[in-house]
Short mmCIF file of C-alpha atoms in Angstrom, two decimals:
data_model
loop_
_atom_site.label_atom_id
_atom_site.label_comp_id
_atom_site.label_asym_id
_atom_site.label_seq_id
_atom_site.Cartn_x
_atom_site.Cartn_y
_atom_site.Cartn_z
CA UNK A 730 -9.50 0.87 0.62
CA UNK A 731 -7.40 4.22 0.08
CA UNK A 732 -9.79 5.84 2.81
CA UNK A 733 -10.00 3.05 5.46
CA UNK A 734 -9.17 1.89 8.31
CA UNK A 735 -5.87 3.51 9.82
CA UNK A 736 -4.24 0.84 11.63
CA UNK A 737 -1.86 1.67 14.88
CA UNK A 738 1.25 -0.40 15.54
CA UNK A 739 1.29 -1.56 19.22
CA UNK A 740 5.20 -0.43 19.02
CA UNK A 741 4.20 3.36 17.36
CA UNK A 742 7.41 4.78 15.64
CA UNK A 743 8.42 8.31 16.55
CA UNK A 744 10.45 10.44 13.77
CA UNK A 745 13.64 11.37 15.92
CA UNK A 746 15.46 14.69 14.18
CA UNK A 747 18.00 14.63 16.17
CA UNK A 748 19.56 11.03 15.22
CA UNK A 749 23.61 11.12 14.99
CA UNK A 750 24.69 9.22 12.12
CA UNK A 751 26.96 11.43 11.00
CA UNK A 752 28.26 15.16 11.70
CA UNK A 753 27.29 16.30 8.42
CA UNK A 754 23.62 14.96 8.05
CA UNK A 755 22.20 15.10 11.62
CA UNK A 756 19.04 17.68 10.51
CA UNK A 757 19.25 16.38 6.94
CA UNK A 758 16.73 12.66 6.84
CA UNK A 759 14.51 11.94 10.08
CA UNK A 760 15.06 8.48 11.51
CA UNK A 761 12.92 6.42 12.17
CA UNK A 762 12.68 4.60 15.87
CA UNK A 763 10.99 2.48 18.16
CA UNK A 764 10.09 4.17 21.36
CA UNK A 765 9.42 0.30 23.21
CA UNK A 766 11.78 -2.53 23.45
CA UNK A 767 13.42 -3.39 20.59
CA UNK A 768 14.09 -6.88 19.43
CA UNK A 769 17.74 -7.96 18.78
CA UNK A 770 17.63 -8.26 15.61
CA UNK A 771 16.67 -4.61 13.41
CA UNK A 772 16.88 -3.46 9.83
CA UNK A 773 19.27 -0.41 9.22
CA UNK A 774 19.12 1.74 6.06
CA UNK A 775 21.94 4.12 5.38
CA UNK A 776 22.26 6.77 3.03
CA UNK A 777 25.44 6.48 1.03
CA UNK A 778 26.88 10.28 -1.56
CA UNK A 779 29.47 10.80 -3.29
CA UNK A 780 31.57 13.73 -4.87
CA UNK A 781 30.74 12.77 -8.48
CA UNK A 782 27.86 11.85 -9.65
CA UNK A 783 30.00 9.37 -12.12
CA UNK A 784 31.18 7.43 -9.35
CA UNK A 785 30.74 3.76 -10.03
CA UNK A 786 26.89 3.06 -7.91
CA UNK A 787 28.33 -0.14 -7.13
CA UNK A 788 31.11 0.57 -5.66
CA UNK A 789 29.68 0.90 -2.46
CA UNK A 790 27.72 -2.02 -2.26
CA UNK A 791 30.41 -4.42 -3.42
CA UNK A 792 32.77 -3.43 -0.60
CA UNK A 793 30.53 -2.95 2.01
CA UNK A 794 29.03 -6.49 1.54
CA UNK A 795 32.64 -7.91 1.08
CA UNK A 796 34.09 -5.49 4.30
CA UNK A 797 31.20 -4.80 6.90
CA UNK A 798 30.44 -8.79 7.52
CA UNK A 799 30.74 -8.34 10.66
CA UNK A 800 30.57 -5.58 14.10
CA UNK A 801 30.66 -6.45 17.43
CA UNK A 802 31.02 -9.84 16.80
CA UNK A 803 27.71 -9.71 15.28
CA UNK A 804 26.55 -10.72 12.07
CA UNK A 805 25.32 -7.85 9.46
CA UNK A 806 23.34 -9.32 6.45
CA UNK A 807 23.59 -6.83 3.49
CA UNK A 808 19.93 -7.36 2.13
CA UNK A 809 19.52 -4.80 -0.79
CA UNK A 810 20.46 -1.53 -2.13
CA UNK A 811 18.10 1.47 -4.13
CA UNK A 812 18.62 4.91 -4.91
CA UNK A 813 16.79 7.78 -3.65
CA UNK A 814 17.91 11.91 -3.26
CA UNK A 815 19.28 13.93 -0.20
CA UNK A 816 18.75 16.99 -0.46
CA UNK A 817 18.71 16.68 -4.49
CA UNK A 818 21.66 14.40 -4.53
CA UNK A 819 21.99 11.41 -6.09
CA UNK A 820 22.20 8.68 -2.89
CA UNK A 821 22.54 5.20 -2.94
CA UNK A 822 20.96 3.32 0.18
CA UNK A 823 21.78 0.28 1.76
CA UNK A 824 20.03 -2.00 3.45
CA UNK A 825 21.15 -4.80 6.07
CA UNK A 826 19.99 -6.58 9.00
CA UNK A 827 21.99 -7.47 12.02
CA UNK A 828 21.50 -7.24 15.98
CA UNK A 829 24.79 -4.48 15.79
CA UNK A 830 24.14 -1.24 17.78
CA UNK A 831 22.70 0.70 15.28
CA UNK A 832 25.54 3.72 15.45
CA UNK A 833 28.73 0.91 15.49
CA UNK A 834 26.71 -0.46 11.95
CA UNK A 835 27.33 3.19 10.36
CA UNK A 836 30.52 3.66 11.78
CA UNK A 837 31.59 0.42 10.40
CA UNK A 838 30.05 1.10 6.96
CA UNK A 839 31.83 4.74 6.57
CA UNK A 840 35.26 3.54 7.95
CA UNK A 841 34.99 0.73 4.94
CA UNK A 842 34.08 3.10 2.24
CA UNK A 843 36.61 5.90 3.61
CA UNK A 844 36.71 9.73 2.94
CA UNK A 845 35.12 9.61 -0.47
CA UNK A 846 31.46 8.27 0.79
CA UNK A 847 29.84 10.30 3.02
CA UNK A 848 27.76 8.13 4.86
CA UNK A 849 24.40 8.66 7.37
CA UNK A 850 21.83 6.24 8.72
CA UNK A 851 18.53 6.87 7.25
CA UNK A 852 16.50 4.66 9.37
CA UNK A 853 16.34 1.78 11.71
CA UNK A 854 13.01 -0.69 11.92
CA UNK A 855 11.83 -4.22 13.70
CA UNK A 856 11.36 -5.64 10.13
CA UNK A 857 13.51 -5.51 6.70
CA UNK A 858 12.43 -2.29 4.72
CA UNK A 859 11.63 -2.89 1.38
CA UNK A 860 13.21 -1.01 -1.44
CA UNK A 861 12.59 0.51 -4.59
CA UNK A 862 14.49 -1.96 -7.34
CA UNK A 863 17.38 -0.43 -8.97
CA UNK A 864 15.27 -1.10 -12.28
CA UNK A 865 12.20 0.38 -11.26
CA UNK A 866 8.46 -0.76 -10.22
CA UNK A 867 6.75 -0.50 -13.55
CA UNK A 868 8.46 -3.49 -15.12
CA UNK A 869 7.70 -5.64 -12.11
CA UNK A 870 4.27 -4.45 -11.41
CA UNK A 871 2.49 -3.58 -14.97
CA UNK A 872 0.81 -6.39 -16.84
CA UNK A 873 1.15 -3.78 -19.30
CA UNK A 874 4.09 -5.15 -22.05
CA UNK A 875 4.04 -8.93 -20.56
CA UNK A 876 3.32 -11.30 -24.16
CA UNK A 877 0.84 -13.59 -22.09
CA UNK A 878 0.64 -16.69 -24.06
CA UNK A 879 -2.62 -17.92 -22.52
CA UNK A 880 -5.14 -17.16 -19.59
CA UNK A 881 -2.50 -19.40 -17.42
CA UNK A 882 0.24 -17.46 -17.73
CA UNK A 883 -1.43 -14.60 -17.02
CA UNK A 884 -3.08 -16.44 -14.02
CA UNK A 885 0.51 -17.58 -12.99
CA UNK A 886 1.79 -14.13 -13.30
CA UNK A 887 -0.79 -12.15 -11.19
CA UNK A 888 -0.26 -14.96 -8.42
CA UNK A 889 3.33 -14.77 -8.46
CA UNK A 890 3.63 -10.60 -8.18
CA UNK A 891 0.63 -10.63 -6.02
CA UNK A 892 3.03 -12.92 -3.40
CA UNK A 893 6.81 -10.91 -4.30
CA UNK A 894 5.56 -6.99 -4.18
CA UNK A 895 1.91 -7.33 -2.33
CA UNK A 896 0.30 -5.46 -5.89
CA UNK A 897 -0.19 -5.22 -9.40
CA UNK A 898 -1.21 -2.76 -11.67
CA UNK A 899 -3.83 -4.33 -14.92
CA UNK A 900 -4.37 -2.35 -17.97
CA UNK A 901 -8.11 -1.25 -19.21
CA UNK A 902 -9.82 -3.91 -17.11
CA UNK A 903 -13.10 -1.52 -18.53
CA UNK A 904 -13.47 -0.13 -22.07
CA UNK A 905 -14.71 3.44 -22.33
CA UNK A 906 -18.31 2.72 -22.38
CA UNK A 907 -18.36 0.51 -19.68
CA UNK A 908 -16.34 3.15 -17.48
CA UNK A 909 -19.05 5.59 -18.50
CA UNK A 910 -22.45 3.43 -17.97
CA UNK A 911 -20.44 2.36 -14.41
CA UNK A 912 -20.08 5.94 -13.88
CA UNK A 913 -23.40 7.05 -14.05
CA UNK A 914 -24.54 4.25 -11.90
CA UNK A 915 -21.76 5.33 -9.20
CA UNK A 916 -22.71 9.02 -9.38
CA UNK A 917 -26.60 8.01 -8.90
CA UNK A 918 -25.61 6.35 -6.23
CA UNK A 919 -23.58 8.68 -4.20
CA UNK A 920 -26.28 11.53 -4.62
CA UNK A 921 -28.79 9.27 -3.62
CA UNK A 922 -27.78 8.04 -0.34
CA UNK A 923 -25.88 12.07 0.78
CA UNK A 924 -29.87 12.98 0.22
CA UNK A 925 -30.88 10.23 2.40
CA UNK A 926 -28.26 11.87 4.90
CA UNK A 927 -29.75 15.10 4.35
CA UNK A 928 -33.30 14.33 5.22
CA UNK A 929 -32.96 11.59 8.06
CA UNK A 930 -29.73 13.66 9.67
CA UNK A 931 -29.69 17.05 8.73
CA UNK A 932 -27.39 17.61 11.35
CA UNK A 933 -24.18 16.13 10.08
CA UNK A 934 -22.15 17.82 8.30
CA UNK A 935 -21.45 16.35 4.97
CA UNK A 936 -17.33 16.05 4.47
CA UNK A 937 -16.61 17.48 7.79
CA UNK A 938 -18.16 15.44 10.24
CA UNK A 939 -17.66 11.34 11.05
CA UNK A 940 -20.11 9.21 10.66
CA UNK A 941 -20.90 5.32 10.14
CA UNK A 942 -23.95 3.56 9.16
CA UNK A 943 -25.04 0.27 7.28
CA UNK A 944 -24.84 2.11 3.99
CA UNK A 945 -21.85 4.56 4.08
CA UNK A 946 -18.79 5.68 6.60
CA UNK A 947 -17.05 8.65 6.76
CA UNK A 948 -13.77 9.91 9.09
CA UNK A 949 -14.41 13.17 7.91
CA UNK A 950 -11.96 15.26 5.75
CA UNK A 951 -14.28 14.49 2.49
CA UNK A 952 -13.67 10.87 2.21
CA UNK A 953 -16.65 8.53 2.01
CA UNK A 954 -17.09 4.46 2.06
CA UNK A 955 -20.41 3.46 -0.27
CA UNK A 956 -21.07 0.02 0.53
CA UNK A 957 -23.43 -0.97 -2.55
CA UNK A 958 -26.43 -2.76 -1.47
CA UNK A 959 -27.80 -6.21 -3.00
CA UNK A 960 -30.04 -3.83 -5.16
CA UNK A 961 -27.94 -1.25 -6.59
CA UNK A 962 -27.43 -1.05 -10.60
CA UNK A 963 -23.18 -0.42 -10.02
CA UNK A 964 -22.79 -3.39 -7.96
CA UNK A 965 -25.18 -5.51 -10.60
CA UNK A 966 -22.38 -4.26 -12.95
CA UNK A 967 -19.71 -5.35 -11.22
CA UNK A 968 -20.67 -8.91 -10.56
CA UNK A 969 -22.13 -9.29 -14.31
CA UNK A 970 -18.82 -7.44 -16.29
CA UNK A 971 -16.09 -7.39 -13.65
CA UNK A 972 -16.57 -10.53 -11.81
CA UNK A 973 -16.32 -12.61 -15.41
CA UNK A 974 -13.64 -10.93 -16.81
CA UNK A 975 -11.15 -11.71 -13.48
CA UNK A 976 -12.72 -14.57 -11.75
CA UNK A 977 -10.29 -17.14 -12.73
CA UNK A 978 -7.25 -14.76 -11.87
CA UNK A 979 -9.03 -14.40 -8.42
CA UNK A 980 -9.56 -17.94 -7.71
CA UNK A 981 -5.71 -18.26 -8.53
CA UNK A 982 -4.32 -16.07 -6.40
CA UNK A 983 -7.08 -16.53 -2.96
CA UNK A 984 -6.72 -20.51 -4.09
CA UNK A 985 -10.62 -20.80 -3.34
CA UNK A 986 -13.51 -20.27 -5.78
CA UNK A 987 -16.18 -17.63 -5.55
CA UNK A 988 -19.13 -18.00 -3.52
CA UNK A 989 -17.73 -21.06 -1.96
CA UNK A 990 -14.35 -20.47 -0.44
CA UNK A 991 -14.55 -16.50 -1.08
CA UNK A 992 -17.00 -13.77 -0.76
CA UNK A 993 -16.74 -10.04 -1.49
CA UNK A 994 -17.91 -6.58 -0.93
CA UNK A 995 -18.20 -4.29 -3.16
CA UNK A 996 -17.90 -0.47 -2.54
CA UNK A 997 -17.15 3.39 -3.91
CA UNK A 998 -14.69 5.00 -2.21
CA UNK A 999 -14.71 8.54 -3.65
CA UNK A 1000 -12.86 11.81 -2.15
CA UNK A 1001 -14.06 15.15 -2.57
CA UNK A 1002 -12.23 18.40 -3.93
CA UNK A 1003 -10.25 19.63 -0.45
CA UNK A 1004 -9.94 16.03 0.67
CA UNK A 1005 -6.31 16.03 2.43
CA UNK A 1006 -3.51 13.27 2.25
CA UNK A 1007 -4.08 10.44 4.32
CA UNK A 1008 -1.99 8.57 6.51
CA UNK A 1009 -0.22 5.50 6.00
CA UNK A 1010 -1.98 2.81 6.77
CA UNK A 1011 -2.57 -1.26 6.10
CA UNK A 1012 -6.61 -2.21 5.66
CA UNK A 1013 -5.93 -5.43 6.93
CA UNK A 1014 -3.89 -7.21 9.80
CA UNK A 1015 -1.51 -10.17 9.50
CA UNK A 1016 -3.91 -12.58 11.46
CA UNK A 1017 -3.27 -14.04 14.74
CA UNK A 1018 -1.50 -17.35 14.26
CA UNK A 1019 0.12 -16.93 10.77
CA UNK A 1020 4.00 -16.12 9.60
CA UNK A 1021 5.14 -12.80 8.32
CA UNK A 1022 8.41 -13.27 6.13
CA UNK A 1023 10.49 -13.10 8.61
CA UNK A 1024 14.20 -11.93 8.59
CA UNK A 1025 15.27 -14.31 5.82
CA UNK A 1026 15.67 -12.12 2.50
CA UNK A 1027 13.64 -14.86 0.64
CA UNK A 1028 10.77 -15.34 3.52
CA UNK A 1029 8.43 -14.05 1.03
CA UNK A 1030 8.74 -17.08 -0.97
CA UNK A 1031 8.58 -19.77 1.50
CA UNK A 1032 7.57 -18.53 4.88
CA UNK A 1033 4.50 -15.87 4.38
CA UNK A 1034 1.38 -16.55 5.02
CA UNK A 1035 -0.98 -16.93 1.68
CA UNK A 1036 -3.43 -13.60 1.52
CA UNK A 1037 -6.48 -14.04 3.03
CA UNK A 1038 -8.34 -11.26 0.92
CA UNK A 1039 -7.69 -9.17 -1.91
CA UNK A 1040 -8.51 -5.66 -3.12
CA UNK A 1041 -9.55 -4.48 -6.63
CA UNK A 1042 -9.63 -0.53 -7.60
CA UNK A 1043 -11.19 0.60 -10.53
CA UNK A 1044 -11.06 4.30 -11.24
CA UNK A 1045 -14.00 5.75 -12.72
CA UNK A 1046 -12.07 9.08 -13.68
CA UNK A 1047 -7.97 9.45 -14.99
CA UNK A 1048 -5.99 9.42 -11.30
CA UNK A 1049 -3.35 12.15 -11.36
CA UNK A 1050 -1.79 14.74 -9.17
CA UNK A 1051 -4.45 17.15 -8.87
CA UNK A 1052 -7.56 14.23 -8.55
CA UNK A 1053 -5.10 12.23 -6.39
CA UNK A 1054 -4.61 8.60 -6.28
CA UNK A 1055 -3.89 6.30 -3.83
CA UNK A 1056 0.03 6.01 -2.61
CA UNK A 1057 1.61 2.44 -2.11
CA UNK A 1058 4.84 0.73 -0.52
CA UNK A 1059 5.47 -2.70 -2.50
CA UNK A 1060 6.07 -5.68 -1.01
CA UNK A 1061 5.14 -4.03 2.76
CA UNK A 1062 2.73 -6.83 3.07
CA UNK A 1063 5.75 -9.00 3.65
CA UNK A 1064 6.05 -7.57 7.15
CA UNK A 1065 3.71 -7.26 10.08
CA UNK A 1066 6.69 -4.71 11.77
CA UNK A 1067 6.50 -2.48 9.06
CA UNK A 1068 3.08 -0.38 10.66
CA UNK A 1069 3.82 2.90 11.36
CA UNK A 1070 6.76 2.67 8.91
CA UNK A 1071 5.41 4.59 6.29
CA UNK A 1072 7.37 8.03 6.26
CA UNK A 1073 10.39 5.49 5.59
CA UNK A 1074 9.03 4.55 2.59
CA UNK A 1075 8.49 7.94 1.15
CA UNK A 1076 12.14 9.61 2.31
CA UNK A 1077 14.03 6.16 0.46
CA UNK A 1078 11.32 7.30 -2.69
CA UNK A 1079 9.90 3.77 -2.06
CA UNK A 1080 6.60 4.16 -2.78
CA UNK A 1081 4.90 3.40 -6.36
CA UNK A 1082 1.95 6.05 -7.18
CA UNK A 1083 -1.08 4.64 -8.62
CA UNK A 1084 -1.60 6.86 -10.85
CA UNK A 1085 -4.23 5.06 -14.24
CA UNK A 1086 -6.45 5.72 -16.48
CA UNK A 1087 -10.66 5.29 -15.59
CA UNK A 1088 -11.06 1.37 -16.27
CA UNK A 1089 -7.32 0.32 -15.35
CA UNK A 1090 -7.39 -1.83 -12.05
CA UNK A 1091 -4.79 -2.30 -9.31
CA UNK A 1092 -4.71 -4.90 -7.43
CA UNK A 1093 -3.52 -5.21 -3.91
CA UNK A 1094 -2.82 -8.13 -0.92
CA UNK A 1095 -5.44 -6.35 2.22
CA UNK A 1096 -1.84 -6.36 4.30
CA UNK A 1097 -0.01 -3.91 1.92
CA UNK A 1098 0.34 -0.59 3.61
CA UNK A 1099 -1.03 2.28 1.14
CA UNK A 1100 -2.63 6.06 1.49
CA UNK A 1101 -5.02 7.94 -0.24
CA UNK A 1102 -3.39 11.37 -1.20
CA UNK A 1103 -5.11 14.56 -1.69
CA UNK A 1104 -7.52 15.69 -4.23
CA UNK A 1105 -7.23 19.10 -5.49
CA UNK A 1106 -9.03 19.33 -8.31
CA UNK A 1107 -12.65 20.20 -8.61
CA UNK A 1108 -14.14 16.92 -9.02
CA UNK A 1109 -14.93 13.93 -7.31
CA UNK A 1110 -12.54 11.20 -7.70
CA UNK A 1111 -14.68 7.71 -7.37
CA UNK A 1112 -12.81 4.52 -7.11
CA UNK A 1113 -15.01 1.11 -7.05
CA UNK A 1114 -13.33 -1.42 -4.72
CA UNK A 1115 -14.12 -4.85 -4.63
CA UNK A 1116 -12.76 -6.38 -1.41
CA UNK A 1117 -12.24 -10.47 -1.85
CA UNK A 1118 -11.71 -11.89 0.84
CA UNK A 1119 -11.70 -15.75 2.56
CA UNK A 1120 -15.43 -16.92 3.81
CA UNK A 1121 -14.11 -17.09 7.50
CA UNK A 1122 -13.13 -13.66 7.35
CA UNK A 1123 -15.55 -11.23 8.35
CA UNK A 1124 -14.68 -7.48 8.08
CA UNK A 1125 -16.72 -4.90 10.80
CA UNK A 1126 -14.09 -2.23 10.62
CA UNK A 1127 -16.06 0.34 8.22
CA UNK A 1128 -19.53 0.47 9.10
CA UNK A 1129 -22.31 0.90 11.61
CA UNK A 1130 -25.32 -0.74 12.54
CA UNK A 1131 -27.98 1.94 11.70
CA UNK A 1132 -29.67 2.15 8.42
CA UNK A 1133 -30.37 5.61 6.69
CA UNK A 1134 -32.93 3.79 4.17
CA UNK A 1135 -35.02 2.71 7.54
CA UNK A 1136 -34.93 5.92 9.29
CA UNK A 1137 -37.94 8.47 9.43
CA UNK A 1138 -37.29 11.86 8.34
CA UNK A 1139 -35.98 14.64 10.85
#
């Protein structure tokens, strides 16, 4: 969800300030290292300005990818290119892979490109960085403007994006009086069970303090998990509206049908006004036994492992910057080395903000890292989340064992 879990990498990245790319840029863009052992083989990302902002934004990707084949005598794989700002300045980045020293890479790369490039290593990571596309997210992640024929292109679509960027975005999944009969439901709900807190623990803290039962989890900081009981009139409405209007998409994409092959949860994840930004995080693991993509540009397509659950958000309220919304890096799913990677995504502008309307849905693979950001408005921002997920997989992470509905009062 864009509240839980935060996942730790068992190689935790430190953001080193004092990195020496270059002379000119050694405060300017933190870089991103591995404190442990590194494997041979790393991703670099370097930062590449020019004088004029009309220089040609090829120019330095055609030469270095015809010039900087090679550094001590070991291969460097030019892998993609994006544009991002330092320090308000247009930059092109550059991407490659190679088992180089990280330094002789960027030496390399500014020697080829000469006095007129000024060049600096943005990061360095045990797993190719994904990038922005020069042509934007939107196009690539919106159903939004895609003429489907039929319910199998669409189908075909969803399962295909799902696999290349980890995500998509669907337009008005809910009409406007769905979103508001859901709404009230949701709201019922969420005053119902923080009154159930309120008698049977008085003592906690609503917003502030953690806590974790069968019903609802909380890390504090005024986000809240509602897992919505067998019972409840909003998850009634999700399984009779939602679940009809998507299922076929679903089975597509999770290759299993429902209530056979997959199961699902279904939950309110809302955040309070003063709820802060959250950290980057991925809900779900790459499981023990399965392929990541690997170094291989294309190990998307051929060498990761199929998702083994599936998340669906549906706002009940417009996300924007004041309510918040929830942050994500496309196509970080790809990777299992990417955890703890996250601050690389935001200083190459990598990530794609989810901001929608109330009734839009995004989808996203439970690997994909993601963050809920701030809300500082006045109002609560609920999101329903449906988690889909493969019948042998059985998630524990959010809540606890106690039930508030089966306590005496205080």
């Amino acid at each position: 969800s864009d509240e839980y879990p935060l996942l730790t990498s068992p190689h935790q990245p430190t953001i080193n300030h004092d990195h020496a790319a270059t002379n000119r840029t050694q405060q300017l863009m933190p870089t991103i290292q591995h404190q442990h052992n590194q494997k041979p083989m790393h991703c670099i990302l370097i930062g590449v300005t020019t004088p004029s902002p009309r220089s040609d934004e090829d120019a330095a990707w055609k030469i270095v990818t015809q010039q900087v084949t090679e550094v001590d005598g070991a291969t460097v794989n030019w892998v993609s290119s994006s544009k991002a700002h330092d320090e308000g300045k247009p930059t092109q980045l550059l991407c490659a892979t190679t088992d180089a020293p990280v330094d002789d890479v960027v030496v390399a790369t500014s020697q080829a490109l000469g006095d007129c490039h000024s060049c600096e290593m943005w990061a360095s990571a045990p797993a190719i960085l994904p990038l922005r596309p020069l042509d934007g997210y939107n196009k690539h992640l919106h159903d939004e403007g895609n003429n489907f024929s039929d319910p199998i292109s669409r189908e075909e679509w969803a399962t295909s994006t799902m696999k290349e960027w980890g995500m998509f975005a669907q337009t008005a999944l809910l009409d406007a009086c769905e979103i508001q009969e859901l709404r009230t439901c949701v709201n019922d709900e969420i005053s119902s069970i923080e009154k159930l807190i309120q008698l049977h623990r008085p003592d906690i803290n609503i917003g502030k303090d953690t806590m974790s039962f069968q019903e609802i989890a909380s890390r504090g900081n005024e986000r809240f998990d509602l897992l919505l009981q067998s019972t409840s009139d909003a998850r009634s409405f999700v399984e009779r509206v939602v679940l009809e209007r998507i299922s076929s998409t679903l089975e597509e994409m999770l290759d299993g049908r429902v209530d056979e092959d997959v199961n699902f949860d279904i939950s309110v994840v809302y955040s309070k006004p003063g709820a802060p930004n959250q950290g980057w995080h991925a809900d779900g693991d790459h499981q023990r036994g399965t392929n990541d993509a690997g170094w291989d540009v294309d190990g998307w397509k051929n060498r990761l492992s199929e998702p083994y659950a599936l998340c669906l958000f549906i706002p009940l309220i417009d996300l924007d910057d004041e309510t918040g919304f929830t942050q994500f890096w496309p196509a970080s799913h790809r990777h299992k080395g990417l955890m703890g990677f996250g601050p690389a995504a935001e200083i190459a502008e990598a990530t794609w903000d989810g901001k929608c309307k109330a009734g839009d849905a995004i989808w996203y693979d439970y690997r994909l890292m993601h963050r809920g950001m701030g809300n500082t408005s006045k109002v609560v921002r609920p999101v329903v989340q449906v988690l889909f997920k493969k019948t042998w997989y059985d998630e524990k992470r959010n809540y606890g064992t106690d039930s508030l509905r089966q306590m005496l009062p205080a």
